[in-house]
Short mmCIF file of C-alpha atoms in Angstrom, two decimals:
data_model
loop_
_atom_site.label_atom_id
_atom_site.label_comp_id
_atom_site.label_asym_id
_atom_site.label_seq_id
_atom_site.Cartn_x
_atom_site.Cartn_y
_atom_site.Cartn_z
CA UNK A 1 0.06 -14.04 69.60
CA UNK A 2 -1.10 -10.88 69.91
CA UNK A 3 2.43 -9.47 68.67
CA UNK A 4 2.54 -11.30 65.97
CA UNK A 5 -0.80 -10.49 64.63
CA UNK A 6 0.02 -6.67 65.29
CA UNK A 7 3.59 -7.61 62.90
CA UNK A 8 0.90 -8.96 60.36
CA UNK A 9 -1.05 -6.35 60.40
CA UNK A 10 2.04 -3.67 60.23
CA UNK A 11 3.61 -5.73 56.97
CA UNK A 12 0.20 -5.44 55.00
CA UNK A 13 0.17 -1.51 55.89
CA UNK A 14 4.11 -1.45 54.60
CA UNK A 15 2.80 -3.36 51.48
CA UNK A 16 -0.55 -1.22 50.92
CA UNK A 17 0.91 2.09 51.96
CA UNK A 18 4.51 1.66 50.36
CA UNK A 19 5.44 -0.75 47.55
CA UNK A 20 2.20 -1.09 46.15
CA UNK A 21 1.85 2.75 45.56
CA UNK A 22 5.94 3.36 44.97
CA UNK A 23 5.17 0.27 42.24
CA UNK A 24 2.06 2.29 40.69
CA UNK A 25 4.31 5.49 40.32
CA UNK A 26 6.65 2.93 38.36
CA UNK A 27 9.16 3.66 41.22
CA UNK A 28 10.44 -0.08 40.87
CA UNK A 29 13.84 0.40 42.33
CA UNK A 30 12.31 1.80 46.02
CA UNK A 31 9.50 -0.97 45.70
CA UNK A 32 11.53 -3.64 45.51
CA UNK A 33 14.39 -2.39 48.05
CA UNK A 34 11.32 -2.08 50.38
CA UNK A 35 9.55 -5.34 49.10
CA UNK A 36 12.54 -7.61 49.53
CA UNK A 37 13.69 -5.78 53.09
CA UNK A 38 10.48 -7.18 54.31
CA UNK A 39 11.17 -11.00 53.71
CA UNK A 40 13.01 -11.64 56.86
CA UNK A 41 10.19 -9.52 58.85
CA UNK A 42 7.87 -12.47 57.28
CA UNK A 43 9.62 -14.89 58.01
CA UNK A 44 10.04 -13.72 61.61
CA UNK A 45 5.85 -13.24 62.00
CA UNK A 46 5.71 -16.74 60.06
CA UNK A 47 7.35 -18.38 62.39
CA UNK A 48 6.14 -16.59 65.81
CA UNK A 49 2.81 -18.05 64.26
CA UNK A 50 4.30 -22.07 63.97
CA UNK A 51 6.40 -20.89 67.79
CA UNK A 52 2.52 -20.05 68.86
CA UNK A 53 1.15 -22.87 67.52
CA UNK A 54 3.59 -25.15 69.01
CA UNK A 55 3.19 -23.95 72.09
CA UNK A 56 -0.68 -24.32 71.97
CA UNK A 57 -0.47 -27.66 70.61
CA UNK A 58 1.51 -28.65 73.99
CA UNK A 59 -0.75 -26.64 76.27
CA UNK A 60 -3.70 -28.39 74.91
CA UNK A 61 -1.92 -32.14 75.09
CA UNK A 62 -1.01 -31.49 78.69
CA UNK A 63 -4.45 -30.12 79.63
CA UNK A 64 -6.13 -33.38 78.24
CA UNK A 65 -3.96 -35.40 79.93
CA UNK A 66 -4.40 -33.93 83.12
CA UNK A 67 -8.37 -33.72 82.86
CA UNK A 68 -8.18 -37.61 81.72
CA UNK A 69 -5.70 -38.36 84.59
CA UNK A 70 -7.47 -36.59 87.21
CA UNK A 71 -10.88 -38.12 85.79
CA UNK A 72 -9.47 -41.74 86.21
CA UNK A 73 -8.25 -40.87 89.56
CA UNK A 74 -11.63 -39.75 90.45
CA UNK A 75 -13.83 -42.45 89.20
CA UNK A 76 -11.79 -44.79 90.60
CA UNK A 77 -11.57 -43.38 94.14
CA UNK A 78 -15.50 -43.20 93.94
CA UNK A 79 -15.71 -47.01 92.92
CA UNK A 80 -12.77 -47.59 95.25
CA UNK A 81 -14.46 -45.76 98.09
CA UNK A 82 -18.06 -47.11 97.55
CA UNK A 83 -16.98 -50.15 97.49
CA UNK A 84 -15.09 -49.97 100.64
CA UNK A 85 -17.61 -48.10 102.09
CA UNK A 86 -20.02 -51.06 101.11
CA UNK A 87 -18.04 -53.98 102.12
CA UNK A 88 -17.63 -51.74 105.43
CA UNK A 89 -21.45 -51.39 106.34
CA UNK A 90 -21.94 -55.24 105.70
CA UNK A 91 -19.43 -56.20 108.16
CA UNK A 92 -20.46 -53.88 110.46
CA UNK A 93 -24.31 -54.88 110.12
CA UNK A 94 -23.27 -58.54 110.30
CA UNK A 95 -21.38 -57.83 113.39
CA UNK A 96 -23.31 -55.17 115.73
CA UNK A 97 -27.10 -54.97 115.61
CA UNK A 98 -29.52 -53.05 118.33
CA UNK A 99 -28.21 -49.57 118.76
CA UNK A 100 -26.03 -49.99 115.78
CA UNK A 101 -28.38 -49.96 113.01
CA UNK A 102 -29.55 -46.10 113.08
CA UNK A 103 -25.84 -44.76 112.21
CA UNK A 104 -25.26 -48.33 110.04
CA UNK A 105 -28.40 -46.43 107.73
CA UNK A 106 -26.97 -43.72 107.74
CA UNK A 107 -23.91 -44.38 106.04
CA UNK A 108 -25.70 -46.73 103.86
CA UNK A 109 -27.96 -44.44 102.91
CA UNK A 110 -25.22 -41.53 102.68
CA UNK A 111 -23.80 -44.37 100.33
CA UNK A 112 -26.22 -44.79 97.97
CA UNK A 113 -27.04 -41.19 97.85
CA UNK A 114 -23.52 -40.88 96.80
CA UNK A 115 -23.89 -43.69 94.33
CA UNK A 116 -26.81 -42.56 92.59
CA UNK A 117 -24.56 -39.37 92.02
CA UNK A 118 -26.77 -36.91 93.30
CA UNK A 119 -24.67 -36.79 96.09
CA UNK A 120 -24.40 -34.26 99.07
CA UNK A 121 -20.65 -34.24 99.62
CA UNK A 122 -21.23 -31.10 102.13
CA UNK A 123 -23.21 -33.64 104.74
CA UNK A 124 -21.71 -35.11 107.51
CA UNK A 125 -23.17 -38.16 109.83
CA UNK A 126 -23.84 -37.14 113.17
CA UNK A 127 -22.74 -39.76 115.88
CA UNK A 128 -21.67 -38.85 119.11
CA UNK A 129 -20.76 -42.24 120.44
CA UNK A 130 -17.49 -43.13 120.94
CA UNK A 131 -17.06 -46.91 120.34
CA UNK A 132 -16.20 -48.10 117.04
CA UNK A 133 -18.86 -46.74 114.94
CA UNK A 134 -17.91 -43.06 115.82
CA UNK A 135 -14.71 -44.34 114.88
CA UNK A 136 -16.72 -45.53 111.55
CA UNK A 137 -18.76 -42.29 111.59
CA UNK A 138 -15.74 -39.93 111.37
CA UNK A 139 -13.78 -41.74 108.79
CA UNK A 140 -16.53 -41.70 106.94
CA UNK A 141 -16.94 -38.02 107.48
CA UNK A 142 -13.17 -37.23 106.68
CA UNK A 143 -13.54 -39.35 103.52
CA UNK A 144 -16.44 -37.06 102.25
CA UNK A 145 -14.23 -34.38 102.67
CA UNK A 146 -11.23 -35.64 101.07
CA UNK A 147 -13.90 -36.71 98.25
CA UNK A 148 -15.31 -33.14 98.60
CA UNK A 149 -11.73 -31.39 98.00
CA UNK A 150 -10.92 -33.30 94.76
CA UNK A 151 -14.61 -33.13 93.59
CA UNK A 152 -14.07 -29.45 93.63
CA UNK A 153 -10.46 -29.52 92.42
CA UNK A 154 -12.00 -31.17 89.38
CA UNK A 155 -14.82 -28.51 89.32
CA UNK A 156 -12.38 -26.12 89.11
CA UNK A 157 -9.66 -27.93 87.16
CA UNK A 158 -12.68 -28.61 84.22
CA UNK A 159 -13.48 -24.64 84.79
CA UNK A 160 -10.02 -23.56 83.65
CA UNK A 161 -9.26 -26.20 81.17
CA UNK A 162 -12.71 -25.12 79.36
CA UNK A 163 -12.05 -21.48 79.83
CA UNK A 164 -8.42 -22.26 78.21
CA UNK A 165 -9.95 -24.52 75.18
CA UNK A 166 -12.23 -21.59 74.66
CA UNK A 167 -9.30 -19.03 74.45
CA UNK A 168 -7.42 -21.33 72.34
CA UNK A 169 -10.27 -22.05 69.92
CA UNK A 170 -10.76 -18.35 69.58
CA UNK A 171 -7.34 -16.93 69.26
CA UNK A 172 -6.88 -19.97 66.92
CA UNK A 173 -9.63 -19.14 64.78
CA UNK A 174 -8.22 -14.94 64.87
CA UNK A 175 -4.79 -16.20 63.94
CA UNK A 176 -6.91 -18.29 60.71
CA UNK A 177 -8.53 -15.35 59.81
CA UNK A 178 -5.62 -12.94 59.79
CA UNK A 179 -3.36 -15.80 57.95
CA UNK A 180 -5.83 -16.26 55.61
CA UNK A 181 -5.79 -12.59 55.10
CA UNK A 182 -2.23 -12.33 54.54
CA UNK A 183 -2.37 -15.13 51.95
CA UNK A 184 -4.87 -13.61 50.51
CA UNK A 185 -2.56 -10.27 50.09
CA UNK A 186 0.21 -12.01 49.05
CA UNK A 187 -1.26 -13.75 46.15
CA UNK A 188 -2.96 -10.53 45.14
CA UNK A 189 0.95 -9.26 45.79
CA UNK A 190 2.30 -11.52 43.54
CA UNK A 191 -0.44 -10.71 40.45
CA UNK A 192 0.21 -6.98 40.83
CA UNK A 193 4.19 -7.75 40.50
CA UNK A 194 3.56 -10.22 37.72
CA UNK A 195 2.04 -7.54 36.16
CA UNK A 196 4.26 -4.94 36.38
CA UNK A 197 6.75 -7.11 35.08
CA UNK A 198 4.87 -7.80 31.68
CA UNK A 199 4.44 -3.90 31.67
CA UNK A 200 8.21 -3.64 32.43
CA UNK A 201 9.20 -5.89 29.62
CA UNK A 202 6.81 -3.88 26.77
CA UNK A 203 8.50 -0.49 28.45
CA UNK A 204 11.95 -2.33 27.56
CA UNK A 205 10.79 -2.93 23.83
CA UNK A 206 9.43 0.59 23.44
CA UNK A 207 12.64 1.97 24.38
CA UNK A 208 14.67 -0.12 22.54
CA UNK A 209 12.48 1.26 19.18
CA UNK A 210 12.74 4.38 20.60
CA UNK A 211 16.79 4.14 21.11
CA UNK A 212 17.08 3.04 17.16
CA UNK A 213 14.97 6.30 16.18
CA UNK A 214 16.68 8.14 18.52
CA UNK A 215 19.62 6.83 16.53
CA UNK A 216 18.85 7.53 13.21
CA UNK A 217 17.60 10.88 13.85
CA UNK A 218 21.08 12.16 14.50
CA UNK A 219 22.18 10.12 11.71
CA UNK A 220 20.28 12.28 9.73
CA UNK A 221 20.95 15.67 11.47
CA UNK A 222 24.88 15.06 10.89
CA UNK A 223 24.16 14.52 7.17
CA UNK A 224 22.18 17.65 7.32
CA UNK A 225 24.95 19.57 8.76
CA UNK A 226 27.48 18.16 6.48
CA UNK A 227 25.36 19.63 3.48
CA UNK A 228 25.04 22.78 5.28
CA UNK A 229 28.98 23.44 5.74
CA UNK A 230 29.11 22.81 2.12
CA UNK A 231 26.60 25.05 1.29
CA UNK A 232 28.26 28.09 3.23
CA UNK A 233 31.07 26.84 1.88
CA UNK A 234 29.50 27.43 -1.97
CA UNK A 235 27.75 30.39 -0.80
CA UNK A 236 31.20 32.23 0.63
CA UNK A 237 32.51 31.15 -2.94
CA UNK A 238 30.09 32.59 -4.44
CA UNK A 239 30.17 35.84 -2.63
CA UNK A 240 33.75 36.37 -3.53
CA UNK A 241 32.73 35.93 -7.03
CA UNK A 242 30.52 38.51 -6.77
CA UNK A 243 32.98 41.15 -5.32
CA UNK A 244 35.43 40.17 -8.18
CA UNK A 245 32.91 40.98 -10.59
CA UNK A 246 32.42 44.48 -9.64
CA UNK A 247 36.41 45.29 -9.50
CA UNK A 248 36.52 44.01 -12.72
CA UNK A 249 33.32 46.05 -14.03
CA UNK A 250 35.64 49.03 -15.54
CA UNK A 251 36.24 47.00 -18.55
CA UNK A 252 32.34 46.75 -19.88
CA UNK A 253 32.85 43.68 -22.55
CA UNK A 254 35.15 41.77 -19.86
CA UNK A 255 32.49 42.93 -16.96
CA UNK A 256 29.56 41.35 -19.12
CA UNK A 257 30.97 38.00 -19.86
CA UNK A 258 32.06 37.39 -16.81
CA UNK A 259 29.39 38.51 -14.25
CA UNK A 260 27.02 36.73 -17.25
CA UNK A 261 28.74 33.41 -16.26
CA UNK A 262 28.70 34.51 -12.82
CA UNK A 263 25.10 34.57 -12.84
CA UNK A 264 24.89 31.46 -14.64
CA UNK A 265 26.74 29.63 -11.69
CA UNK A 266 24.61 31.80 -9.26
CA UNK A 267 21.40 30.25 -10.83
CA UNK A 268 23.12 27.28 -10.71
CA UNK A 269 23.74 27.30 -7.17
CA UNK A 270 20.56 28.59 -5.92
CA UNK A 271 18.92 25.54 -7.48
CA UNK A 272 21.14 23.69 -5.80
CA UNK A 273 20.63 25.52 -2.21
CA UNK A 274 17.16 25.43 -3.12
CA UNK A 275 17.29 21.25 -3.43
CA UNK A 276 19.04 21.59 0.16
CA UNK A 277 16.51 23.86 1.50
CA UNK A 278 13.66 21.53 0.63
CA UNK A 279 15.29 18.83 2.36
CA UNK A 280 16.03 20.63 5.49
CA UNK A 281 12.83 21.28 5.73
CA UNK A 282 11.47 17.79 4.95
CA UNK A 283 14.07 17.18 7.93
CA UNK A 284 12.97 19.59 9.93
CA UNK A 285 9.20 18.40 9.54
CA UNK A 286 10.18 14.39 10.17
CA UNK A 287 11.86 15.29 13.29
CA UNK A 288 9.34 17.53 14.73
CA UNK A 289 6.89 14.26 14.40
CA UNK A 290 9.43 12.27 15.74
CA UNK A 291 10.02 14.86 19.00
CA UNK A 292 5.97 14.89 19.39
CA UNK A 293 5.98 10.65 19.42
CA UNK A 294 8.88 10.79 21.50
CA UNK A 295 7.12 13.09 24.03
CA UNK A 296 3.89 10.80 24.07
CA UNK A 297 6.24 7.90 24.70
CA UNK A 298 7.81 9.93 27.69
CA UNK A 299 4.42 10.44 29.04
CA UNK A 300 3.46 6.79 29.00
CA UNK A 301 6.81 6.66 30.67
CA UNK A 302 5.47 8.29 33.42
CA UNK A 303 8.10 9.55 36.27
CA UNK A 304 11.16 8.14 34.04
CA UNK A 305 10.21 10.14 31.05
CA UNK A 306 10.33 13.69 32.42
CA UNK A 307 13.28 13.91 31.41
CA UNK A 308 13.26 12.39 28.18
CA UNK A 309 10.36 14.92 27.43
CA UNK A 310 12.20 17.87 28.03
CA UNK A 311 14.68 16.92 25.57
CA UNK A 312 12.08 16.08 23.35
CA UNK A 313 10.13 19.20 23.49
CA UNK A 314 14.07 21.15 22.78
CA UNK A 315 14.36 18.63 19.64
CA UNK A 316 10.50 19.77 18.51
CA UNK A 317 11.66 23.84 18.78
CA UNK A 318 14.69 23.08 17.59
CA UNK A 319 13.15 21.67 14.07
CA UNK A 320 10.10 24.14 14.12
CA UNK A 321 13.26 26.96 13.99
CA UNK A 322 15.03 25.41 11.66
CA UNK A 323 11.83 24.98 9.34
CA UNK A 324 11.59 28.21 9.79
CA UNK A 325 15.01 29.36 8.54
CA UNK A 326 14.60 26.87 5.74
CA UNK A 327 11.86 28.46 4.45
CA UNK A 328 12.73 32.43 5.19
CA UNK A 329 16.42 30.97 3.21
CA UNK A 330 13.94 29.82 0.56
CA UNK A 331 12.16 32.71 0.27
CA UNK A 332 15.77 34.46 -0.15
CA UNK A 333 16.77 32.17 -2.78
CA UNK A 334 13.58 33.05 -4.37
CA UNK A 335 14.26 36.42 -4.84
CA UNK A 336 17.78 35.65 -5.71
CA UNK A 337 16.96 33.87 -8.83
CA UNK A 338 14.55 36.18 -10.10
CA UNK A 339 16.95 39.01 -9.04
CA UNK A 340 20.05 37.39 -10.97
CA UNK A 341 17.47 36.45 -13.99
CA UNK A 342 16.96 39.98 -14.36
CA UNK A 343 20.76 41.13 -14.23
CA UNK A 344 21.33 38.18 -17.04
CA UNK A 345 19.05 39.93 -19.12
CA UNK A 346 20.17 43.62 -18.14
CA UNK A 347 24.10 42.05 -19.38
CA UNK A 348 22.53 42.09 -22.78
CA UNK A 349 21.70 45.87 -23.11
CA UNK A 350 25.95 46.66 -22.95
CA UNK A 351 27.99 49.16 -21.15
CA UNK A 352 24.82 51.45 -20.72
CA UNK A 353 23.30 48.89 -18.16
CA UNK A 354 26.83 48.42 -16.36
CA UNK A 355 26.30 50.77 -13.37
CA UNK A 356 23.30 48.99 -12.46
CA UNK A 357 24.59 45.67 -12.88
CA UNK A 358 26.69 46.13 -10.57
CA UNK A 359 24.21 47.65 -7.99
CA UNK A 360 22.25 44.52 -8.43
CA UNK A 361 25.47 42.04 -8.05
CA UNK A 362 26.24 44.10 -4.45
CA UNK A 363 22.72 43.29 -3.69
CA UNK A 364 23.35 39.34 -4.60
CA UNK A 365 26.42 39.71 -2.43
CA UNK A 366 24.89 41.24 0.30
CA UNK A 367 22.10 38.28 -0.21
CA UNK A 368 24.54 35.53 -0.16
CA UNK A 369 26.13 37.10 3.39
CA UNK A 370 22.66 36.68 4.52
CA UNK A 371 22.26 33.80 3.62
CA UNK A 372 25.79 32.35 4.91
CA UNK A 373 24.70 33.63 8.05
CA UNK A 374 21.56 31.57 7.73
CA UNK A 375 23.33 28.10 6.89
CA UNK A 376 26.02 28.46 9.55
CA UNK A 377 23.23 28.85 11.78
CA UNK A 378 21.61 26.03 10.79
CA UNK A 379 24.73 23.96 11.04
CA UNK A 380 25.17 24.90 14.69
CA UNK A 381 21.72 24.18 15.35
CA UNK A 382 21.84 20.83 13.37
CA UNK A 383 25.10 20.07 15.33
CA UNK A 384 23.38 20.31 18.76
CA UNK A 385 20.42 18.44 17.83
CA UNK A 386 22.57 15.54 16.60
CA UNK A 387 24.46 16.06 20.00
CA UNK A 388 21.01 15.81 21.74
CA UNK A 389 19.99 12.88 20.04
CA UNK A 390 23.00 10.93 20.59
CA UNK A 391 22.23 11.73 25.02
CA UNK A 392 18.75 11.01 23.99
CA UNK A 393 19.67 7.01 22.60
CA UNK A 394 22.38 6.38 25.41
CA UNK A 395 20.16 7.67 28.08
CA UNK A 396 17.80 5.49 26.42
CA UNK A 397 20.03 2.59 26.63
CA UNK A 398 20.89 3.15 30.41
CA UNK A 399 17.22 3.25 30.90
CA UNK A 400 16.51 -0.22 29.02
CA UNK A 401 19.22 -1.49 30.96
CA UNK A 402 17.52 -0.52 34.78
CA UNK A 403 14.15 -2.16 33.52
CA UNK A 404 15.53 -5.47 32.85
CA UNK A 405 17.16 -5.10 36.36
CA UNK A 406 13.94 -4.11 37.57
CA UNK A 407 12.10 -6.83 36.01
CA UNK A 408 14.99 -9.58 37.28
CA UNK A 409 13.98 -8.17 40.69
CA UNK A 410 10.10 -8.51 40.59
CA UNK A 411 10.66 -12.10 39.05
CA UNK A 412 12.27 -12.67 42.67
CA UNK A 413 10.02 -10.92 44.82
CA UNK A 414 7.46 -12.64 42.94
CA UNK A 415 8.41 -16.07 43.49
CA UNK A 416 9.49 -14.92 47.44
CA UNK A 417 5.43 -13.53 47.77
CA UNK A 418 4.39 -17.00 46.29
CA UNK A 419 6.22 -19.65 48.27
CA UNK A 420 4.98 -17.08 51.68
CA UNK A 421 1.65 -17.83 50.53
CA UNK A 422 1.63 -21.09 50.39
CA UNK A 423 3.65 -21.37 54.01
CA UNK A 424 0.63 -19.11 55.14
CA UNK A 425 -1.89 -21.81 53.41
CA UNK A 426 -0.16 -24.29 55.25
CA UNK A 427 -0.23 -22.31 58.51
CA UNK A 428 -3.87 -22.04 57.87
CA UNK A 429 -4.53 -25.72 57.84
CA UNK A 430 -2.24 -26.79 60.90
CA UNK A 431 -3.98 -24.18 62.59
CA UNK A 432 -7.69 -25.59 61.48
CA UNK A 433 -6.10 -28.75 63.21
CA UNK A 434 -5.58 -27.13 66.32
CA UNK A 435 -9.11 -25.35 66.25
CA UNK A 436 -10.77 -28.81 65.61
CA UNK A 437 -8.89 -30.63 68.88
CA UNK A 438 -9.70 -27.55 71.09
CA UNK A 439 -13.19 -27.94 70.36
CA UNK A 440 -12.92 -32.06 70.70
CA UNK A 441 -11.13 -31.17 74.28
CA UNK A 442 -13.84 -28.46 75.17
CA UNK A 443 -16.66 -31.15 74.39
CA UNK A 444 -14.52 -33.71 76.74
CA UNK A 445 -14.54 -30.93 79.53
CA UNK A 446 -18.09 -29.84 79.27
CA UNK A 447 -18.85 -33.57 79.82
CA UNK A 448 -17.02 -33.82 82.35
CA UNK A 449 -18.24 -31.05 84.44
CA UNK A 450 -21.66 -33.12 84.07
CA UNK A 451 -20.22 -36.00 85.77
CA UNK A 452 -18.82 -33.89 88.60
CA UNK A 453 -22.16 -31.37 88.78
CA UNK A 454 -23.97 -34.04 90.51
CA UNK A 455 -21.99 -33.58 93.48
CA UNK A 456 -22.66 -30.59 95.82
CA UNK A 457 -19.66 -29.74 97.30
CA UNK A 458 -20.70 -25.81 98.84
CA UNK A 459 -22.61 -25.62 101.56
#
């Protein structure tokens, strides 16, 4: 019994020490491996506790049966003998008188001492003669002490069998206590997990919201990168535009028209990159929100959204950069336009304003290298983030995915901690059963020992 208890005691430290805290970190893979590889080590302490039981159940039987058996053998030897003893002393008074009569009273009186049951059992009647009622005299002695022996057998018998009741009744009433205990754990067990269950199943939505954002923000960073490409590829365009117009600046009236429509198209386009530019960094701004929700989500997540929030926080830079570019690009444009206004309206003043036409067109050229430089690096940076978002919605996937098998496992261990709490209920009431008869079979003993108490058998 007192193994098993110790195996009772050593499953509630595995549950407080180990699943319960691996289930708080949300570590629900290594909680339920642990959880579920203690079911047969319950079942083994439940049934060392029915084995124990059992075994007490038959102890007890066979100890009541022996204290009633030996207490009808008893009483009835005592009837048996006084009666004999009785029947004995008539005869013998009806058939010697004279010398007889002083051991004759004794063994009557030795008789009714012994039938009032305050009897000495340790006397003995004293006759020295050697006719019949010496012969009397010493059977009578040797039955007092063949009544003597089993008087104290009983004594002793009673002794043990009280002793053993008490043992029972107390290790019975441990083993309630520490069964009711374990219940008691295992249905608080079994709340926790149905718990963390309903948590796991709101995780599982969240991430499957989280998976479809996840989604469209690389939808939107490949459209992004799709206008950037053609941006460079206008802006490259452009450039060469540029350098055409200065080889073909020697003839002045040719050089004006042209780099006039030129400019034109350059204004053109800058509103155009300008449009782009704004949406970029619209872009940029929505997906730095998004990349600060996502890393509050991973820190709800707890220990399965480190990850997740590293990525995040690379998505957040990521946009805060490319807002950045966006808006040093705009500020280029910006001085584009007003540079290209003012070479429009320098193309008016003729052949004397040529020479620094051209200066100002090298300068747009040398702008629109920068600024092809600036949209290819968006485009790479657009590309990865679209790469990163695409890991970010499958990892979110594979995630959703271990939940529900994490939830499908607590739903088992769950119902496994229930039906062991009600075989521990159970176990709790057979063994209030056994409690109640040791106490009826210590009450039988205790009155026993007062029948046999009244006879002296020590000297």
């Amino acid at each position: 019994m007192k193994e098993a208890i110790l195996m009772g005691g050593k499953w509630r430290s595995v549950i407080d020490n180990e699943v319960l805290p691996l289930a708080r970190e949300g570590k629900w893979d290594e909680a339920s491996r642990i959880a579920l590889a203690q079911t047969d080590y319950v079942n083994d302490l439940l049934g060392r506790f029915n084995k124990y039981t059992n075994e007490e159940n038959e102890k007890r039987d066979a100890l009541i049966a022996d204290v009633e058996s030996s207490s009808s053998l008893i009483q009835y030897i005592i009837f048996f003998s006084l009666i004999t003893c009785t029947l004995t002393s008539i005869l013998l008074a009806w058939w010697f008188s004279g010398k007889l009569v002083k051991p004759i009273r004794q063994i009557d009186e030795k008789l009714k001492e012994l039938a009032s049951q305050d009897g000495d059992l340790t006397a003995r009647l004293h006759v020295t003669s050697k006719d019949e009622i010496g012969d009397i005299a010493n059977s009578f002695n040797q039955m007092l002490t063949n009544l003597q022996h089993i008087i104290k057998q009983v004594q002793q018998t009673s002794t043990s069998v009280k002793e053993a009741s008490e043992n029972v009744f107390i290790e019975t009433t441990a083993s309630m206590e520490n069964t009711a205990r374990t219940q008691e754990t295992m249905n608080a067990l079994e709340h926790n997990i149905r718990s963390q269950v309903s948590s796991i199943e709101e995780s599982s939505t969240a991430m499957d919201d989280m998976a479809t954002s996840v989604q469209r923000i690389a939808e939107s960073a490949s459209s992004v990168t799709s206008l950037a490409v053609t941006t460079s590829e206008k802006a490259d365009n452009g450039n060469k535009v540029i350098e055409k117009s200065i080889t073909q600046m020697h003839t002045i009236n040719e050089a004006v028209n042209a780099t006039s429509q030129v400019v034109e198209r350059l204004i053109t386009h800058t509103n155009h990159i300008d449009t782009a530019l704004q949406s970029i960094s619209n872009i940029a701004e929505q997906t730095n929100l998004l990349a600060l929700n996502a890393s509050i989500e991973a820190a709800r997540a707890g220990e399965h959204g480190k990850g997740f929030a590293v990525v995040a926080d690379e998505v957040r830079k990521l946009a805060e950069q490319s807002q950045i570019a966006a808006t040093d690009i705009n500020h280029l444009l910006h001085q584009i336009q007003a540079d290209t206004k003012i070479a429009n309206d320098m193309m008016t003043q003729g052949q004397a304003e040529a020479s620094e036409g051209i200066t100002v067109i090298r300068t747009a050229g040398s702008s629109f290298s920068e600024i092809v430089n600036h949209i290819n690096k968006v485009s790479t940076q657009m590309q990865e983030m679209s790469a990163t978002a695409e890991e970010m919605a499958a990892s979110s996937e594979e995630m959703n995915a271990a939940l529900n098998n994490i939830a499908s496992i607590s739903n088992e261990v769950a119902a496994e901690t229930s039906q062991t709490a009600h075989s521990a209920g159970d176990q709790v009431n057979k063994m209030s059963i056994v409690a109640n008869k040791s106490s009826e079979m210590k009450t039988i003993v205790q009155e026993l020992e007062v029948l046999v108490s009244h006879f002296k058998t020590n000297a």
